[in-house]
Structure formats: C-alpha cells, structure tokens
Coordinates of C-alpha atoms and ligand atoms in Angstrom, one line a residue:
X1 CA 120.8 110.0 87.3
X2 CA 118.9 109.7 90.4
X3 CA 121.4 106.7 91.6
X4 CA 124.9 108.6 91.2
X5 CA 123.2 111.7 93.7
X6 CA 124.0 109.8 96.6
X7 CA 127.8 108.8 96.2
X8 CA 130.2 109.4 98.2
X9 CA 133.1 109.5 95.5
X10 CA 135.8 109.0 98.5
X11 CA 133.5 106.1 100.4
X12 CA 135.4 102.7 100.7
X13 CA 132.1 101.6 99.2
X14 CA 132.7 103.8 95.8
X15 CA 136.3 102.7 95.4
X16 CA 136.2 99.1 95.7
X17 CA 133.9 99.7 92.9
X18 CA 135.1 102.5 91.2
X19 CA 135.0 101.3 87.8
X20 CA 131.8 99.6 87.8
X21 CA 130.0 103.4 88.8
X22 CA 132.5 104.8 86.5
X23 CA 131.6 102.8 83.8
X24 CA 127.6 104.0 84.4
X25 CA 128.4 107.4 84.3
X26 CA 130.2 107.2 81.0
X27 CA 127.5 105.6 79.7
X28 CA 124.3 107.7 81.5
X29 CA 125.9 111.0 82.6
X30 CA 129.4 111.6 81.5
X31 CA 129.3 115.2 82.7
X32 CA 127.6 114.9 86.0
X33 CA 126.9 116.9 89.3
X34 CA 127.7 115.7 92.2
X35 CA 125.7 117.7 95.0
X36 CA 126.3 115.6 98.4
X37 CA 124.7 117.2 101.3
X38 CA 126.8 119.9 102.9
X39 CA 129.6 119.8 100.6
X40 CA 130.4 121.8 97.3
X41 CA 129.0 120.8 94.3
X42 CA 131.3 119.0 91.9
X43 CA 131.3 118.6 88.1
X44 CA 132.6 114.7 87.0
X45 CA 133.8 114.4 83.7
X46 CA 134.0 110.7 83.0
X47 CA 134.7 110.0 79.0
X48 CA 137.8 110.1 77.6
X49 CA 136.8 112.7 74.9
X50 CA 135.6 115.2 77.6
X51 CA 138.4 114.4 80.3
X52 CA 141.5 115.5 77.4
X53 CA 139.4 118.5 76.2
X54 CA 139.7 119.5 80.6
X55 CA 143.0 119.1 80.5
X56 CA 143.7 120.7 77.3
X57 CA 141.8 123.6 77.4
X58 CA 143.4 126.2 80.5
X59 CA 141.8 129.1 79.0
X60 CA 138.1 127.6 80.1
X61 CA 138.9 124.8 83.2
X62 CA 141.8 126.9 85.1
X63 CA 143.5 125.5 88.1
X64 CA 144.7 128.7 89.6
X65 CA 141.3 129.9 91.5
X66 CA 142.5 133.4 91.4
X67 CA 141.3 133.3 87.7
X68 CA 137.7 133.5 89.5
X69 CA 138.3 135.9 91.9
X70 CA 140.8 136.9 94.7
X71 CA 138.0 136.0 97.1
X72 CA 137.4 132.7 95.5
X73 CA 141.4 131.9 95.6
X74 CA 141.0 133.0 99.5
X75 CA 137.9 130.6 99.6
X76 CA 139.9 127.8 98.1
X77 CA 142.9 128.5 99.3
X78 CA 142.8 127.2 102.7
X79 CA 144.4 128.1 105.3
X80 CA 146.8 131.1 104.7
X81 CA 150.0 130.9 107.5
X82 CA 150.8 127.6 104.8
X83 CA 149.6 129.0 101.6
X84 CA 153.1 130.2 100.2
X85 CA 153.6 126.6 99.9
X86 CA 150.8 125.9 97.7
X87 CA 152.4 129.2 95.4
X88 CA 153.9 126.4 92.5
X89 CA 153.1 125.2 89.0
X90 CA 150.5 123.2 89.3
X91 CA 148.5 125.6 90.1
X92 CA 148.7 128.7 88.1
X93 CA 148.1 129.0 84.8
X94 CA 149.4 130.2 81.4
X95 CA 152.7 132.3 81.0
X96 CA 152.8 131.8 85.5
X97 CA 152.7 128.1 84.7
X98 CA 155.4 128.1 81.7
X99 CA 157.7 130.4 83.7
X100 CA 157.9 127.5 86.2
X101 CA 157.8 124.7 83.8
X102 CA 160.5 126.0 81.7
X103 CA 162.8 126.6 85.0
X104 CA 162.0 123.4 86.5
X105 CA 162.9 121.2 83.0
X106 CA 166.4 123.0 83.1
X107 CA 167.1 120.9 86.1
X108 CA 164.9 118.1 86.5
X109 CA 166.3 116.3 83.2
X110 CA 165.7 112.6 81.5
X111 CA 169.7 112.6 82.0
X112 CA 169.3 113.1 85.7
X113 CA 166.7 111.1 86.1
X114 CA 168.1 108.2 84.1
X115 CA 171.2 108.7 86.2
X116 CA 169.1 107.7 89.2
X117 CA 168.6 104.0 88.1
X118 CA 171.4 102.1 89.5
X119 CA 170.5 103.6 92.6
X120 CA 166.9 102.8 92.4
X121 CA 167.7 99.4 91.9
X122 CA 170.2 99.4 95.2
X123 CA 167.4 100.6 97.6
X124 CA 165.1 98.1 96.0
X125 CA 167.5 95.3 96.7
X126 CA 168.5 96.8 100.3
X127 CA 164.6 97.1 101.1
X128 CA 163.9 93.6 100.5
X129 CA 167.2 92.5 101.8
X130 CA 165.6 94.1 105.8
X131 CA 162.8 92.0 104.9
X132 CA 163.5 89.2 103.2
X133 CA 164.8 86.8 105.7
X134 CA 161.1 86.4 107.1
X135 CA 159.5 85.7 103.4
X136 CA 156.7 88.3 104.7
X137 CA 156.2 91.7 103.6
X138 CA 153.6 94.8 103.7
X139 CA 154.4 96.2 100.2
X140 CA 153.1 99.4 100.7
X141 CA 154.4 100.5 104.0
X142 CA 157.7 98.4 103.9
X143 CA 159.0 98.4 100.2
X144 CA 156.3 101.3 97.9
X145 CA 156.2 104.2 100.3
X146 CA 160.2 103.9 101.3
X147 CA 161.5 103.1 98.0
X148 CA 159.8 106.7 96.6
X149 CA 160.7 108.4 99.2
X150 CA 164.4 108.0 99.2
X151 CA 164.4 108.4 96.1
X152 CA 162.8 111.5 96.0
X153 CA 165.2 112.6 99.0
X154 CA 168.2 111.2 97.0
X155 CA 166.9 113.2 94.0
X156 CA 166.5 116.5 96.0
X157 CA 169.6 115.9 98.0
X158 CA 168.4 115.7 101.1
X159 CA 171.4 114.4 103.3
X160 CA 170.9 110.9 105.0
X161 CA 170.6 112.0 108.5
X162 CA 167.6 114.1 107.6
X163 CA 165.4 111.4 105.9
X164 CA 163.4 110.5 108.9
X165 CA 162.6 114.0 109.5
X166 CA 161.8 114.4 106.0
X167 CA 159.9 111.4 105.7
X168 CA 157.7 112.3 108.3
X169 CA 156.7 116.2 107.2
X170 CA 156.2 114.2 103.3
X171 CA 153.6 112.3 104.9
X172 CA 151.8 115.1 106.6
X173 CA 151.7 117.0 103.4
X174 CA 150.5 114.7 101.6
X175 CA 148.2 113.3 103.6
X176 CA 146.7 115.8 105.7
X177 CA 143.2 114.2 106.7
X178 CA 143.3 113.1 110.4
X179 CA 145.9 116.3 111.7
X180 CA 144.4 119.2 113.3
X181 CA 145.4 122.4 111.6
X182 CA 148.2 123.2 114.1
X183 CA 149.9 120.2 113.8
X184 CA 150.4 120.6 110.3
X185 CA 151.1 123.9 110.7
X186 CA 154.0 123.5 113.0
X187 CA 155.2 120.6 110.4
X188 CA 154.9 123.0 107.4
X189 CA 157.1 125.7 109.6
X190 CA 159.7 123.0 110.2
X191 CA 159.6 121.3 106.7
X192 CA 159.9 125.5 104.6
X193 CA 163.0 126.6 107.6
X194 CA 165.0 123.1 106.7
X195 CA 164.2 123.5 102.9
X196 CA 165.1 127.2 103.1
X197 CA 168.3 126.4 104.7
X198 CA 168.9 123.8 102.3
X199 CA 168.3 126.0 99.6
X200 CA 170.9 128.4 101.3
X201 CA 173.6 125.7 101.7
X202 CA 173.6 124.8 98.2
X203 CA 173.5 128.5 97.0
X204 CA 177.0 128.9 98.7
X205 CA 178.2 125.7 97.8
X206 CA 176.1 123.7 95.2
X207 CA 176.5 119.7 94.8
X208 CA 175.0 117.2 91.9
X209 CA 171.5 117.6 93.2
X210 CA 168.0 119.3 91.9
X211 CA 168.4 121.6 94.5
X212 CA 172.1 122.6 93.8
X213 CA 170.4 122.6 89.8
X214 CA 166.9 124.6 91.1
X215 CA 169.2 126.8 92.8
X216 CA 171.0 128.0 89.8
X217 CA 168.5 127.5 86.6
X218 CA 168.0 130.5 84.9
X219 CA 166.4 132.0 81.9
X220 CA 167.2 135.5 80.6
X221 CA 168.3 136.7 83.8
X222 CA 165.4 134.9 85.6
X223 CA 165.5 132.9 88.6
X224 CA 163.7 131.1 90.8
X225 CA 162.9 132.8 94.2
X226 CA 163.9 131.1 97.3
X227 CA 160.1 131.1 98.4
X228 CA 159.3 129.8 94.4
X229 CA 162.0 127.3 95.0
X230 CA 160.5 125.7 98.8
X231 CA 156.8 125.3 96.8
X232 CA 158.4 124.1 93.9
X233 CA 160.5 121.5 96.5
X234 CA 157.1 120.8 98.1
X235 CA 155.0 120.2 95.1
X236 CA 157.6 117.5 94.2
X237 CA 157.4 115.9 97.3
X238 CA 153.6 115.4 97.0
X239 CA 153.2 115.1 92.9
X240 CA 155.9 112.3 93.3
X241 CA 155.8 109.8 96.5
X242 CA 152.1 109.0 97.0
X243 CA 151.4 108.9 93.0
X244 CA 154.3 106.6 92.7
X245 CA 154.4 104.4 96.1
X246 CA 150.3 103.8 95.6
X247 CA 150.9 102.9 91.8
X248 CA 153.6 100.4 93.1
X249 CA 150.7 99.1 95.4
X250 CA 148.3 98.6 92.7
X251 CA 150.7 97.2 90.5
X252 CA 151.5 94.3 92.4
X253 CA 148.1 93.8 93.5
X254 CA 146.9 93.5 90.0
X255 CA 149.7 91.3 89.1
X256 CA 148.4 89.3 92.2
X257 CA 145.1 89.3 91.0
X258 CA 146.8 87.9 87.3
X259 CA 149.1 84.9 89.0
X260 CA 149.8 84.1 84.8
X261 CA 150.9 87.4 84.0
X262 CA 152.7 87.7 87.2
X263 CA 155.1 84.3 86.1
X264 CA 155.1 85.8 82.6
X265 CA 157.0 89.2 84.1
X266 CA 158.9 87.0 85.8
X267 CA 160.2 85.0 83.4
X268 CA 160.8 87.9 81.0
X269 CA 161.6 91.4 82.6
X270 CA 162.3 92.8 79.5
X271 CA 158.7 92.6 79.2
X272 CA 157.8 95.1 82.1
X273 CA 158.4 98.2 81.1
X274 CA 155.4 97.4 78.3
X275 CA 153.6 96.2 80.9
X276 CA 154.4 99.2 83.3
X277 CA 152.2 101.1 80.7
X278 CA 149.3 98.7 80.9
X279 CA 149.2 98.9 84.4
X280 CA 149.3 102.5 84.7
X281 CA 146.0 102.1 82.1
X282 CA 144.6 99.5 84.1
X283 CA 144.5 101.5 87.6
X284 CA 146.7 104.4 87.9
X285 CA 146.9 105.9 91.5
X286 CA 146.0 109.0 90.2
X287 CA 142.0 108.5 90.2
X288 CA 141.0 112.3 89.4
X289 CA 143.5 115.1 88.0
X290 CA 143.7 118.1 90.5
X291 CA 140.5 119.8 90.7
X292 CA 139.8 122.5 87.7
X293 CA 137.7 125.5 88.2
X294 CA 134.9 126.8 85.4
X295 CA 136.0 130.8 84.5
X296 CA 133.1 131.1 82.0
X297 CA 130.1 130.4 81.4
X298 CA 130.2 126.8 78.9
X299 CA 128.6 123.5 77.4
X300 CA 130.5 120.2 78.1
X301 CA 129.1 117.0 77.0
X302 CA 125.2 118.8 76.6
X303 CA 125.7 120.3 80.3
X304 CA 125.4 123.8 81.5
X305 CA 128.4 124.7 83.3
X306 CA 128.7 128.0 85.0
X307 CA 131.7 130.4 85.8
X308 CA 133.7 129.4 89.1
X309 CA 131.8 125.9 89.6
X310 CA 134.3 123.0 90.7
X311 CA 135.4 120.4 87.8
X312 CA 137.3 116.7 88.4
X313 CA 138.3 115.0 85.1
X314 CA 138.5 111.8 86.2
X315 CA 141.1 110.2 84.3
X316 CA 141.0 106.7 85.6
X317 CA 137.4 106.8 84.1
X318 CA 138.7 108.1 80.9
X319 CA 141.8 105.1 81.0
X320 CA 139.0 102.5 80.6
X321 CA 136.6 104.4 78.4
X322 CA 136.5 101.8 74.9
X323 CA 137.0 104.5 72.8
X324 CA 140.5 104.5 74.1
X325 CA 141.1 101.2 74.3
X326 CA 139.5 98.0 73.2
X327 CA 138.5 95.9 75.8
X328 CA 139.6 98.1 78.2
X329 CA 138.5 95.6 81.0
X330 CA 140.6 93.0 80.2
X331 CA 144.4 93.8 82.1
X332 CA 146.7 93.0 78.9
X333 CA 150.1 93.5 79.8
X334 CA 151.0 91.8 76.3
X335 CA 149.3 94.6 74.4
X336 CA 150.9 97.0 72.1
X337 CA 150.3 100.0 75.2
X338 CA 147.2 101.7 74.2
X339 CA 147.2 105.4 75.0
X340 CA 146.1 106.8 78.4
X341 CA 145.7 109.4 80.6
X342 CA 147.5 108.2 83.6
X343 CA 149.9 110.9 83.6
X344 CA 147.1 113.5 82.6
X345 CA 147.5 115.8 79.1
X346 CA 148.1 119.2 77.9
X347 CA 150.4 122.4 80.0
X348 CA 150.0 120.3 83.4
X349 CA 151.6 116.8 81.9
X350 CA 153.2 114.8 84.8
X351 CA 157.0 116.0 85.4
X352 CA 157.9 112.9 86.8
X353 CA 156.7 110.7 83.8
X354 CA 159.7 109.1 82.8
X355 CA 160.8 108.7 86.8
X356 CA 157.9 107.2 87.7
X357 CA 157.8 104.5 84.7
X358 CA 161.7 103.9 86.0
X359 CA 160.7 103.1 89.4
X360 CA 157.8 100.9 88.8
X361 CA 160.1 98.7 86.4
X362 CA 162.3 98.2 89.0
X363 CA 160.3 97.8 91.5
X364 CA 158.4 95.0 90.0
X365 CA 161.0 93.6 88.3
X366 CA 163.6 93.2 91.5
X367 CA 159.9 92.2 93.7
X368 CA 159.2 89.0 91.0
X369 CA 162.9 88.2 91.1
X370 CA 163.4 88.0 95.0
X371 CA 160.2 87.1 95.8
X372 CA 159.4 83.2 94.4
X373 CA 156.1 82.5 94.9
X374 CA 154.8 85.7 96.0
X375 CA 151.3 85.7 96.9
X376 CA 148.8 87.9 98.8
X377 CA 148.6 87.2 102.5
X378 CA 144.3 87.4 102.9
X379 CA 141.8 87.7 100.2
X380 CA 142.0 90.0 97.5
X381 CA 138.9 91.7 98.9
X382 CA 140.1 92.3 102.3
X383 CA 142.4 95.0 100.8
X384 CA 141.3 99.0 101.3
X385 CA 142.2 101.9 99.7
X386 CA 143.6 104.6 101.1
X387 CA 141.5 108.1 101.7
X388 CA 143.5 110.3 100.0
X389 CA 141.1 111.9 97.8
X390 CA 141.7 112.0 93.9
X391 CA 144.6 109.2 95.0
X392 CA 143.9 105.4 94.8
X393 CA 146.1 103.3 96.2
X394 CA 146.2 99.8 99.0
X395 CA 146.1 100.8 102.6
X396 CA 148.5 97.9 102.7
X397 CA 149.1 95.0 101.2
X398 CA 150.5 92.2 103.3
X399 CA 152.3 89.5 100.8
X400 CA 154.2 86.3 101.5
X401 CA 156.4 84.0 100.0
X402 CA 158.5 80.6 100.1
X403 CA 162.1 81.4 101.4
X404 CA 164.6 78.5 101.0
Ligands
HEM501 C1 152.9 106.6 88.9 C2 153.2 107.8 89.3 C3 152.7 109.1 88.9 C4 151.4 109.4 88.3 C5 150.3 108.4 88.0 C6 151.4 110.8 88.1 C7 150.3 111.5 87.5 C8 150.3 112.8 87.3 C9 149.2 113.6 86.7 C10 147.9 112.9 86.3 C11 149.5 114.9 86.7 C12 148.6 116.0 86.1 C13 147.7 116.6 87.1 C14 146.7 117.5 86.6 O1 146.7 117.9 85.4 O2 145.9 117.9 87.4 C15 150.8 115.0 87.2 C16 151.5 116.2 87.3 C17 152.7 116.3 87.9 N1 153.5 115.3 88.4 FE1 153.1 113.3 88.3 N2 152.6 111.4 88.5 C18 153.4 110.4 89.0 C19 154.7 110.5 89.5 C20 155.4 111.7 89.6 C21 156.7 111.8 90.1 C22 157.6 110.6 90.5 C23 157.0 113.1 90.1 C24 158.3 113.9 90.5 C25 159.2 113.6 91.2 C26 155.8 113.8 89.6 C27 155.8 115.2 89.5 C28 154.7 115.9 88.9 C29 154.6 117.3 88.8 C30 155.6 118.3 89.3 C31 153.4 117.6 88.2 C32 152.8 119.0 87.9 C33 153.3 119.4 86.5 C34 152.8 120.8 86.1 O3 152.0 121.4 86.8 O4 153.3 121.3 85.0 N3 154.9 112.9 89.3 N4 151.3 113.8 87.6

C-alpha cells in the first residue's frame, strides 16, 4: 500500500482523519508496516478479528520486552534512573502480570469504586459551579482534566494540600513530549519520595484509601513491595486521567457534533450510561493499546512477522470494523451497545472500566443539566487533538452557553 508508507500515525493531519485511513487499511492492509524514515518500524493491526487475537494471545505479542532480550528491554526501556517506575502490570506478562492483578483487585474494588459516586458528582457540580457564572467553558482543561484528577487523588488518598503538586508531576508523566530528560527526572524523584512517604504514613496508620488497601493486600503471605506499590501508584495515575479526561473531551464533542442526541441525553439521563458505551465505541481516547512486542517468529492476517518487531493493535480501528458493529459509522447512542474494544481484551483488560464508565455518566449528565444550550465556541474543525501518542483526545474544547 504505497499510500499508507508515508503516514505519520501521530500527524494532526492523520488524526483528524483517523478513521477514514483506518478504514483503508482494514480494507487494503490490515496488518501493515509502517516504516517512517528514521524511526522503528511498526506493525498496525487494524481489523477487529486480528486486534482481539493481539490482545488475547501474551504467549506470541508480549508487552514485557524482557521476553526478547535483556538488551532489548534496555533498548526499550528508556531511560534507567526512572525505570523502577515503569516495573508494574502492564507491562509484564504471565504469572508477573497475575501476581499484580490479583493484588491490585483486592483493593481496587466495584464496592470502592461505586462508593466514589456521590463524590464524583460533588466535584462535577463544584467545577462548573467556578465556572458557570460566565456561561463559558474550556471543557478539557477546566472541567475533563480536573474532574479525573481529583478523583484519582481522592481515590489514592492523596491529602488536599498536595493536589497541586500532584497534579502537576501526573501531567509530566503522562505527557512527557516537550520536557527535557532532567526535568522529568527531577519530577519523577519528587513524585516516587512523596509516594514513598505516603506509602509509609499509611503503613503506620492506614485510612479508607487504595493506598491504606495497596498497603496491606495480601495473598498467601505475599505483599506488595514498597517500590511494586509507587509503580503500581504511577501506572494508575497515567492508565486513569488522560484515558478518562480525553474520553470526556470527545464525548461532548461528539454529542456537539449530534445537537439531537445531545437534547435526547438531556431530556433522559437515564439514557447515558447506554450511551456512555456507544461513545466509548464511537471514539475512545485510547486510539492504540500499549505497544506489543513479536517473541516468535509468526503469520497474522497473511504477514510475516518476525521475533522482537514492534506491534500496535489499534483498537479504535477495530471499534469501527462492520464486523463488530453494523453501521459502525453512524454514532447510535439509542442502540442496544454493540461490543467493543475500548477498554482492550484478554489478561491486560482495563482496571478502571467500571470507574471510567462512572465518570463519564456523570460528567455528561451534570454538563447537559447545567449547561442549557451548550454549544461549541468555533467550528467543529478548528478543534486539535492532543499529541499524546496511542491517546486521542481535544487539545481543548472551548464551549458556551445561555446563562439566565
Ligand atoms: C475512558 C477511560 C479509559 C479507557 C478508554 C481505558 C482503556 C484501557 C485499555 C484499552 C487498556 C488495555 C491496554 C493494553 O492492553 O495495552 C487499559 C488498561 C488499564 N487501565 Fe484503563 N482505560 C480508561 C480508564 C481507566 C481508569 C479510570 C483507570 C484507573 C484508575 C484505568 C486503569 C487501567 C489499568 C491499571 C490498566 C492495566 C491493566 C493490566 O495491565 O492488567 N483505566 N485501559
């Protein structure tokens, strides 16, 4: 496919057209190599059959790179004074990754988690409360990105004082394009002594937090470490503010983009949390799982693939592919909610699912009910995504509407 050589799969040109190009790779080349100048060649797995068989299958598309080779996990490893923070589940594999898993479900329960709605719906209210007085709003920077955030804090148990501080090492984590390397790591240094102190505080005297919970799960005698626990901590942090702030963002665009749908959620919340799952179909902020890497030598979709080459399974691809979904074009919030991939598949299956789904009810649902008239300040086309790669999500979306 001479065409699909030449993109840039994190251009502002490629996302505002995402699904258009990944609508032509399904259909011409739905296991395709992507060899941009000066950069490592990447496998793109398009089709929804291919992108679950990825995800499902650990023994042949591994995520921890040490499967390849201890020089290959130094290769991708980056650099190594912050590495210990990247030691967490989502990447290892097998009984590594189930140790983790099984730890981390002890404490991060649907009980906890459902606990937490009340209070989602409070900083919802307070956010647009600062706000609302003006009838103009940046959803992303002003209600998306704070809204998961303290929520996440709240969660952890971060105390109140600290949430600037940890507000601002979250966003250097997660988005680390534009930082020089010892920026970040001085923020890494600052964000694992607080955590590790944190952790310490609740060891000696544990509150009704995840990290009081983290602190004392345990399984035959097994615990987590203190350095296992500060990953784990980070790895929540990143799986679980820009995923869910930038699926707010698209959310509300889309429903922008629907005005009818958007005055039929209005009219009948009871209706969103149906609709949550369409929308997650529709454009979920997670574009591409994490990447996988090849540890044999294998066929997918009639390609060669060779031992320790680089594999996305692009799930937003795989979300619109029709055999998923019928029309899988057409945003139908009505729909019974056709399966998708938004929260990915298989040993790896998102953690904060059923928190996710929680806060983009709410935060749709308390948006249309505060918001009459909400529309999108500027034209739908002069929104851009953010360049977080494998993440898609607004930059910001400026919104207005009629205060009384
Ligand atoms: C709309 C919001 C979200 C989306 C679309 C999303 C999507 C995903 C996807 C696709 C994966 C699998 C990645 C892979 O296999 O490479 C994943 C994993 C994960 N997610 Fe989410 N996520 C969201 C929100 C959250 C939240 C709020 C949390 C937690 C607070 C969270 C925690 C995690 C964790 C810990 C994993 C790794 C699980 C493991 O390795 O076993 N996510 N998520």
């Amino acid at each position: 496919m001479a065409y699909a050589c030449t993109l840039d799969f994190n251009s502002d040109a490629f996302r505002s057209a995402a699904y258009q190009h990944y609508a032509t790779l399904r259909e011409a080349a739905p296991v395709f190599l992507s060899q941009p100048p000066g950069q490592l060649p990447i496998w793109y797995v398009t089709g929804a059959q291919d992108v679950e068989t990825v995800l499902l299958d650990s023994e042949r598309f591994a995520r921890d790179p040490a499967r390849i080779s201890p020089q290959f996990a130094a290769m991708m490893g980056g650099d190594q004074s912050i590495a210990f923070l990247n030691d967490h589940m989502l990447n290892r594999d097998g009984e590594r990754h189930r140790r983790l898993r099984r730890l981390v479900n002890k404490a991060f329960t649907l009980k906890a988690v459902n606990a937490m709605r009340p209070r989602i719906e409070q900083i919802a209210e307070r956010l647009l409360d600062q706000a609302g007085p003006s009838g103009h709003l940046d959803v992303v920077s002003q209600y998306a990105f704070p809204l998961s955030i303290i929520v996440i804090a709240e969660l952890l148990g971060v105390p109140a004082q600290d949430r600037d501080d940890f507000r601002r090492w979250s966003q250097l984590i997660v988005q680390q394009v534009g930082h020089d390397l010892s920026e970040l790591q001085r923020c890494y240094a600052e964000f694992a002594s607080y955590m590790l102190a944190l952790i310490e505080q609740r060891r000696a005297a544990p509150t009704d937090d995840l990290v009081s919970a983290l602190v004392q799960v345990e399984e035959d005698g097994n615990v987590l470490s203190s350095s296992e626990l500060c990953s784990m901590i980070a790895l929540l942090i990143v799986a679980g503010h820009e995923t869910a702030a930038s699926m707010i963002g698209n959310a509300v665009y889309l429903l922008l983009r629907h005005p009818h749908t958007l005055i039929q959620l209005r009219d009948s919340p009871d209706s969103m949390a149906n609709a949550v799952e369409e929308l997650l179909r529709y454009d979920s902020s997670v574009e591409r799982a994490m990447v996988r890497f090849v540890t044999q030598d294998t066929e997918l979709g009639g390609q060669r693939l060779q031992r320790g080459q680089l594999l996305m399974a692009v799930v937003g691809s795989a979300n619109r592919d029709p055999a998923l979904c019928a029309q899988p074009d057409i945003l139908d919030v009505a729909r019974p909610a056709c399966p998708h991939l938004a929260f990915g598949k298989g040993a790896h299956y998102c953690l904060g699912a059923s928190l996710a789904r929680q806060e983009l009810e709410i935060a749709l649902n308390t948006l249309l009910r505060r918001c009459p008239g909400l529309q999108l300040e500027g034209t739908p086309e002069s929104v851009r995504w953010r360049y977080v790669p494998n993440f898609r999500g607004p930059q910001a979306l400026p919104v207005r509407w009629s205060v009384a």
